[in-house]
Tab-separated table of C-alpha atoms in Angstrom:
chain	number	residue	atom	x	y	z
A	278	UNK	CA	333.119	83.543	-79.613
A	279	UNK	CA	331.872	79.837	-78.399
A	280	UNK	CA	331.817	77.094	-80.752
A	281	UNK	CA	329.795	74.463	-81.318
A	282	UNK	CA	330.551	70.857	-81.957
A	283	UNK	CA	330.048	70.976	-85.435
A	284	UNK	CA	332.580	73.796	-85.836
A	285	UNK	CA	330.260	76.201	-86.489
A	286	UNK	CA	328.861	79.538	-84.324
A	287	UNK	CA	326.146	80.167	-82.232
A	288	UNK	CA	325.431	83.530	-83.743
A	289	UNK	CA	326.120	81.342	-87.296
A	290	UNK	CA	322.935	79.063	-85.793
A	291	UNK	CA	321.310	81.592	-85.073
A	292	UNK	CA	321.167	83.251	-88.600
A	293	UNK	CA	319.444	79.983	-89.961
A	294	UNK	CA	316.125	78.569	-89.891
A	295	UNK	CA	316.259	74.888	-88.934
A	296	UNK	CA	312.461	73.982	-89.118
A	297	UNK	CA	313.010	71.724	-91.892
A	298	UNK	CA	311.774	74.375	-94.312
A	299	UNK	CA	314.000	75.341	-97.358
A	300	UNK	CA	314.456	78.561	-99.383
A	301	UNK	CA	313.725	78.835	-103.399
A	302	UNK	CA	317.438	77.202	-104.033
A	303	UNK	CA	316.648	74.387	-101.472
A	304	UNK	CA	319.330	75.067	-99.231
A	305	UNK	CA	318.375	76.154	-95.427
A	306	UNK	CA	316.920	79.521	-95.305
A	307	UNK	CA	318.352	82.609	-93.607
A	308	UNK	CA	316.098	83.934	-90.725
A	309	UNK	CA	317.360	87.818	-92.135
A	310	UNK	CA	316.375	87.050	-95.843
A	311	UNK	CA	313.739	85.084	-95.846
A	312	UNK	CA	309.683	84.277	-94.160
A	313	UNK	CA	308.248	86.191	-91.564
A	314	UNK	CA	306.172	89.338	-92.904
A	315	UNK	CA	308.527	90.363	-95.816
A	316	UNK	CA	307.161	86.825	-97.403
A	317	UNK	CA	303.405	86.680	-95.454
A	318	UNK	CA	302.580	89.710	-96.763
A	319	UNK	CA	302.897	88.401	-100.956
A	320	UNK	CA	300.333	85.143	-99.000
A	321	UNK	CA	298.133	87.802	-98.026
A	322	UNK	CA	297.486	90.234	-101.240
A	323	UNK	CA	296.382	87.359	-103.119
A	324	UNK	CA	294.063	85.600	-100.898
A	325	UNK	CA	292.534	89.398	-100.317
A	326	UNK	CA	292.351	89.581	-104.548
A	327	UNK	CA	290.885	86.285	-104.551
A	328	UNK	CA	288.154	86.403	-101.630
A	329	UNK	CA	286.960	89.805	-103.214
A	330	UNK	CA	286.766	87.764	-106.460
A	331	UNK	CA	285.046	84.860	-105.077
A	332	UNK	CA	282.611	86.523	-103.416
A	333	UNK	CA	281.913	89.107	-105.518
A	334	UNK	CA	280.896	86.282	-108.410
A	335	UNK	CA	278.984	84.447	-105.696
A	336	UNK	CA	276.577	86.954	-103.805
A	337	UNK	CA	275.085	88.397	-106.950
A	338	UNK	CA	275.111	84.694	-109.326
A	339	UNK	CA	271.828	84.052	-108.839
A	340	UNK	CA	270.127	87.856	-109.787
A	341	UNK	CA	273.122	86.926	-113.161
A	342	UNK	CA	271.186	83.971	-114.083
A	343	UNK	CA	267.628	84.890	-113.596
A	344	UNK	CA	267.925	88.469	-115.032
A	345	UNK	CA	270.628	88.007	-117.761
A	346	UNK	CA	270.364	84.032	-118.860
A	347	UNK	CA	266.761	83.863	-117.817
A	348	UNK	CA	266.650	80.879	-115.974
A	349	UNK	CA	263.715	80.584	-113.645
A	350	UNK	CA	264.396	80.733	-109.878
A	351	UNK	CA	264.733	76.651	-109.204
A	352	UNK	CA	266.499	76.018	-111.822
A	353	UNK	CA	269.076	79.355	-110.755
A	354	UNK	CA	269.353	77.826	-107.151
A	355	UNK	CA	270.410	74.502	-108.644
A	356	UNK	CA	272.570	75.987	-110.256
A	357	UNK	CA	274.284	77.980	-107.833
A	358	UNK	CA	273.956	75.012	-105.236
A	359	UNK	CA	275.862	72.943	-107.684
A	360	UNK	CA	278.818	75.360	-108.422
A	361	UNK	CA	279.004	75.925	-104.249
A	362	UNK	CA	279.048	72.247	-103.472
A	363	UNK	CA	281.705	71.249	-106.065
A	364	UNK	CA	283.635	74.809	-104.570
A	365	UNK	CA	283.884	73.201	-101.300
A	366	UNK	CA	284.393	69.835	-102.252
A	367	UNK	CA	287.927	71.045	-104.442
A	368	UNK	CA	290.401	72.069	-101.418
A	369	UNK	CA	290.274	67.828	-101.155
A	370	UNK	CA	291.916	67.215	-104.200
A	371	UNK	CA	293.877	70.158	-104.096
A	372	UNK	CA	295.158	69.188	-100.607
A	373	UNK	CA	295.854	65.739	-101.749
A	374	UNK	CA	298.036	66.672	-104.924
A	375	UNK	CA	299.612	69.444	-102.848
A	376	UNK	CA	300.835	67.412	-100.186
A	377	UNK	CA	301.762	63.930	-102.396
A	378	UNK	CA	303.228	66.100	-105.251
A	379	UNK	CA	303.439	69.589	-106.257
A	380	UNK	CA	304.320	70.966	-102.815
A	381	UNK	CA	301.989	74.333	-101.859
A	382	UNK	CA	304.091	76.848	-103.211
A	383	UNK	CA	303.313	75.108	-106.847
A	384	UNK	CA	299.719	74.254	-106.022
A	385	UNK	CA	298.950	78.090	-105.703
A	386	UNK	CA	300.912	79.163	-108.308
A	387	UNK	CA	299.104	76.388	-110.816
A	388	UNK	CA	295.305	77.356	-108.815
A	389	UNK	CA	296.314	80.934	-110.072
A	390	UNK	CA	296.679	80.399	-113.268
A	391	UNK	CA	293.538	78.254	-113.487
A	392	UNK	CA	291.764	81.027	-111.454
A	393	UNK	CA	292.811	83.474	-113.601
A	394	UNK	CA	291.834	81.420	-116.900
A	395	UNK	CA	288.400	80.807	-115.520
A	396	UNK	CA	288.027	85.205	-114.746
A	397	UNK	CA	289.590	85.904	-118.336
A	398	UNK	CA	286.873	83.635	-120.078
A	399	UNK	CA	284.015	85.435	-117.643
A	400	UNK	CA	285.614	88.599	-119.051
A	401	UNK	CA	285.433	87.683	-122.532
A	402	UNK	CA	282.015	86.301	-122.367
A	403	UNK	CA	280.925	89.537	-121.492
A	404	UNK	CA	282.740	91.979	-124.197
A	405	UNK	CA	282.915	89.510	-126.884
A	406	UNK	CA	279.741	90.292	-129.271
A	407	UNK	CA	279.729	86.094	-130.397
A	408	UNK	CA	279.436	84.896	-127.289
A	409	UNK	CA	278.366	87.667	-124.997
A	410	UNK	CA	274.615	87.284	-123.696
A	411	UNK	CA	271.648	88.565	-125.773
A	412	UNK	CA	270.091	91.645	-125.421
A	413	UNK	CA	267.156	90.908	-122.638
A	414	UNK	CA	264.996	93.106	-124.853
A	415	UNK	CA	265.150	91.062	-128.022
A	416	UNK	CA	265.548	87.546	-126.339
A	417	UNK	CA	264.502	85.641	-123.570
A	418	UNK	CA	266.634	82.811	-123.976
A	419	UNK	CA	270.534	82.687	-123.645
A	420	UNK	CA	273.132	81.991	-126.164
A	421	UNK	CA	274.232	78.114	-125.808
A	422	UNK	CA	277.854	79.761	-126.318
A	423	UNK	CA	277.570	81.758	-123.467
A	424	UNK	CA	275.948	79.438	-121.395
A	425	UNK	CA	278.637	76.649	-121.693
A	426	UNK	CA	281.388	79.800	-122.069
A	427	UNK	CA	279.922	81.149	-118.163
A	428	UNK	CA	279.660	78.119	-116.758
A	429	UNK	CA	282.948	76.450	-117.593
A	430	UNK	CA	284.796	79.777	-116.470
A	431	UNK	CA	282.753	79.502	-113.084
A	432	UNK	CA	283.959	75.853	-112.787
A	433	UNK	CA	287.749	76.951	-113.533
A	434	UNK	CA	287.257	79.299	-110.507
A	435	UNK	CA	286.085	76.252	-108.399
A	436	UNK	CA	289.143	74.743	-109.527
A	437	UNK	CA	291.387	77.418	-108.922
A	438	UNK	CA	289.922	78.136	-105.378
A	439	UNK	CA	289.856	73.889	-104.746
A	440	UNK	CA	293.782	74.310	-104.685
A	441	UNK	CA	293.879	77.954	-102.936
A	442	UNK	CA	291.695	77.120	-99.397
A	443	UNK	CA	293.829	73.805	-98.271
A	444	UNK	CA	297.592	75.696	-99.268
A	445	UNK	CA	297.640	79.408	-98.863
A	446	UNK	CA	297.317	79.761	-95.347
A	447	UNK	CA	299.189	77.232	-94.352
A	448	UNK	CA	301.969	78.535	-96.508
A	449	UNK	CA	301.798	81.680	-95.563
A	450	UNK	CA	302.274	80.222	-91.847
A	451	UNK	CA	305.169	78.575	-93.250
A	452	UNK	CA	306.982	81.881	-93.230
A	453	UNK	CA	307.172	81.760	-89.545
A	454	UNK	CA	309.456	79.518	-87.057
A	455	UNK	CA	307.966	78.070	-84.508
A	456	UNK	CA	311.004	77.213	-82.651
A	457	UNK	CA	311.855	81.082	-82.473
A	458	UNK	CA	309.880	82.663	-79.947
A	459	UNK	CA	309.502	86.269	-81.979
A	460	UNK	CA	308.469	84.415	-85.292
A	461	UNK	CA	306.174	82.459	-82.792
A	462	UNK	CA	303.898	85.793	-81.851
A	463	UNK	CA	304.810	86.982	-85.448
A	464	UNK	CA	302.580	84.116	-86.690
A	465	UNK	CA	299.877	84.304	-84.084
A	466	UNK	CA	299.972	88.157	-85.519
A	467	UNK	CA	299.646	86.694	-89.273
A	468	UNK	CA	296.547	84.639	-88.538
A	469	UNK	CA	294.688	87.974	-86.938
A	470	UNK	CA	295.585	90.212	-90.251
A	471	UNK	CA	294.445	86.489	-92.197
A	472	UNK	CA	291.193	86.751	-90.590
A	473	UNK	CA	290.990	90.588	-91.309
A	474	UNK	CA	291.607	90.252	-94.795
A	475	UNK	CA	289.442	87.668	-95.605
A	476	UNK	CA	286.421	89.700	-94.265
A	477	UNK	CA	287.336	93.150	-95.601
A	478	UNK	CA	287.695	91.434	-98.948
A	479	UNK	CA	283.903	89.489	-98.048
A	480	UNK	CA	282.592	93.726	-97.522
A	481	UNK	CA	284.090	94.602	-101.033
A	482	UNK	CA	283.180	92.031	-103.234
A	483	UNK	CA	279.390	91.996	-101.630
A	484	UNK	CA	279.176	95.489	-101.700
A	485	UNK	CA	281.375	97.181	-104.149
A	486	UNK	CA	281.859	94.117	-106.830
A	487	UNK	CA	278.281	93.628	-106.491
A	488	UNK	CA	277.098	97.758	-106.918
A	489	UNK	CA	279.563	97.583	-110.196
A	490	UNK	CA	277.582	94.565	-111.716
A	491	UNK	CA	274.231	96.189	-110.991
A	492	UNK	CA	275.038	99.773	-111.851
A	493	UNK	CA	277.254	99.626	-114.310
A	494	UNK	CA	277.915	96.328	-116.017
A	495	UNK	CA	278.981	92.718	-115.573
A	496	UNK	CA	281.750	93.074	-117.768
A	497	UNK	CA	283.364	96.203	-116.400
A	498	UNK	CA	283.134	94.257	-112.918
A	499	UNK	CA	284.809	90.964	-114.212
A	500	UNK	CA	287.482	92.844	-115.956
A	501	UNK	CA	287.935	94.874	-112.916
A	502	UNK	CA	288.487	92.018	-110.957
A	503	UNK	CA	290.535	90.036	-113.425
A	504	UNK	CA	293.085	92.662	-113.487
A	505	UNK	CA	293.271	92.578	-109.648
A	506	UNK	CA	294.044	89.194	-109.441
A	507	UNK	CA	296.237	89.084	-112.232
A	508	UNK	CA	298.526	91.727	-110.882
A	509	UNK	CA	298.609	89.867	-107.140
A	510	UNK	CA	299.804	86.483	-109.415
A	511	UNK	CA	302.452	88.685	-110.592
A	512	UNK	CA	303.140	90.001	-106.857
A	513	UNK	CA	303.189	86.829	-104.998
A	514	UNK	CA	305.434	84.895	-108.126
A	515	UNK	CA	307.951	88.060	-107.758
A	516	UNK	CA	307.997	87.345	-104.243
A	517	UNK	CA	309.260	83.842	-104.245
A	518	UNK	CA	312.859	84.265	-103.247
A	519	UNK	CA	311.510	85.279	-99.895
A	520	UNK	CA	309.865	82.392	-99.304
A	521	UNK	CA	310.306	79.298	-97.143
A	522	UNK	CA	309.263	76.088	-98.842
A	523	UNK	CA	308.586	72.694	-97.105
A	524	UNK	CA	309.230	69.323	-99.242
A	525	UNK	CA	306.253	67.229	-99.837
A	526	UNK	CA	306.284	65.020	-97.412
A	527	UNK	CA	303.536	62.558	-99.717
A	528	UNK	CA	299.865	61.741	-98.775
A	529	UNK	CA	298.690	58.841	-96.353
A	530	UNK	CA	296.590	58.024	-99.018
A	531	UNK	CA	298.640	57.523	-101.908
A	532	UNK	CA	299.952	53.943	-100.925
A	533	UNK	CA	295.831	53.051	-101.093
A	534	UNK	CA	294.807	54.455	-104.085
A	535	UNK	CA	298.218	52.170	-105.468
């Protein structure tokens, strides 16, 4: 069998990714063991939980606080304007700390839990006689307590999804090796079932989320969906000795903002 200069095989080469990526010990990752679709497919259950979680809060928030907290329509629109803006203004920061510190593997493990937190309280607000919403029949004002209880879990989602959009995807590319030309069409592959995902979950949480809030209850729909996404954490954590990692590389930025 030929050697190499360094002593070592081809077919030893061969079994190792040298992309610069690491696995969870931080030594270099074996091609057999670790990335491709044995590790994309943890990236992709829990950006399917969390789309059909997103959007199934988000098409139906304003009919939430019109009918049930009785805001009138401007101030409802506001509302919702506010919590969408600050939504898309997160993956920034999340980015940032992702790529100066934490690494993306961490980021989306941390958004999770914050995600998670912010779907528990929505739960609880809903089950929770104290702080659940009054009747509409006996009042047409909301409880303050559920009013700052909703609207701090919807801004813990924001959070959570502020750290999701800039890592998952590209972490879940990370799985594949671009220098390997069957990884290469592997990954083209991943971005196709990304795409597919991400709009299948869009139909559910529009459609089915939204027919469980409106025919049945908000509660039974937020606990549904909590328990999706907490079982998906639980997935993609267990999956993390599949995983390539990269080393933060640190931000452009962070020399300026010293």
């Amino acid at each position: 069998m030929e050697k190499t200069e360094g002593g070592r095989t081809e077919k030893s080469e061969e079994k190792r990714v040298h992309d610069a990526s690491v696995d969870y010990k931080g030594r270099v990752p074996l091609r057999a063991s670790t990335g491709t679709w044995k590790a994309a497919l943890f990236v992709l259950t829990i950006e399917f939980s969390e789309r059909i979680s997103y959007f199934g809060i988000a098409t139906n928030l304003i009919s939430y606080l019109t009918k049930v907290m009785h805001e009138d329509l401007k101030t409802a629109a506001k509302n919702v304007n506010y919590w969408s803006g600050t939504t898309t203004l997160m993956p920034l920061v999340g980015g940032f700390v992702a790529d100066a510190y934490t690494g993306r593997f961490y980021m989306v493990l941390l958004s999770s839990f914050v995600y998670l937190m912010g779907l528990s309280l929505l739960t609880m607000s809903q089950f929770i006689p104290s702080i659940k919403p009054c009747d509409t029949r006996i009042c047409q004002q909301p409880r303050k307590v559920h009013e700052v209880l909703f609207f701090f879990s919807l801004y813990c989602i924001s959070l959570g999804t502020g750290g999701y959009k800039p890592c998952l995807e590209s972490f879940g590319a990370d799985q594949f090796d671009d220098d390997h030309l069957e990884e290469r069409k592997k990954k083209m592959s991943f971005f196709n079932w990304w795409n597919f995902a991400m709009c299948f979950a869009l139909m559910i949480g529009a459609t089915v989320v939204v027919y469980v809030q409106d025919f049945v209850s908000w509660g039974v729909a937020c606990l549904i969906i909590t328990i999706i996404m907490a079982l998906t954490i639980i997935t993609f954590y267990a999956g993390k000795s599949f995983y390539r990692y990269r080393r933060t590389q640190g931000n452009p930025l962070t020399p300026i903002l010293q």
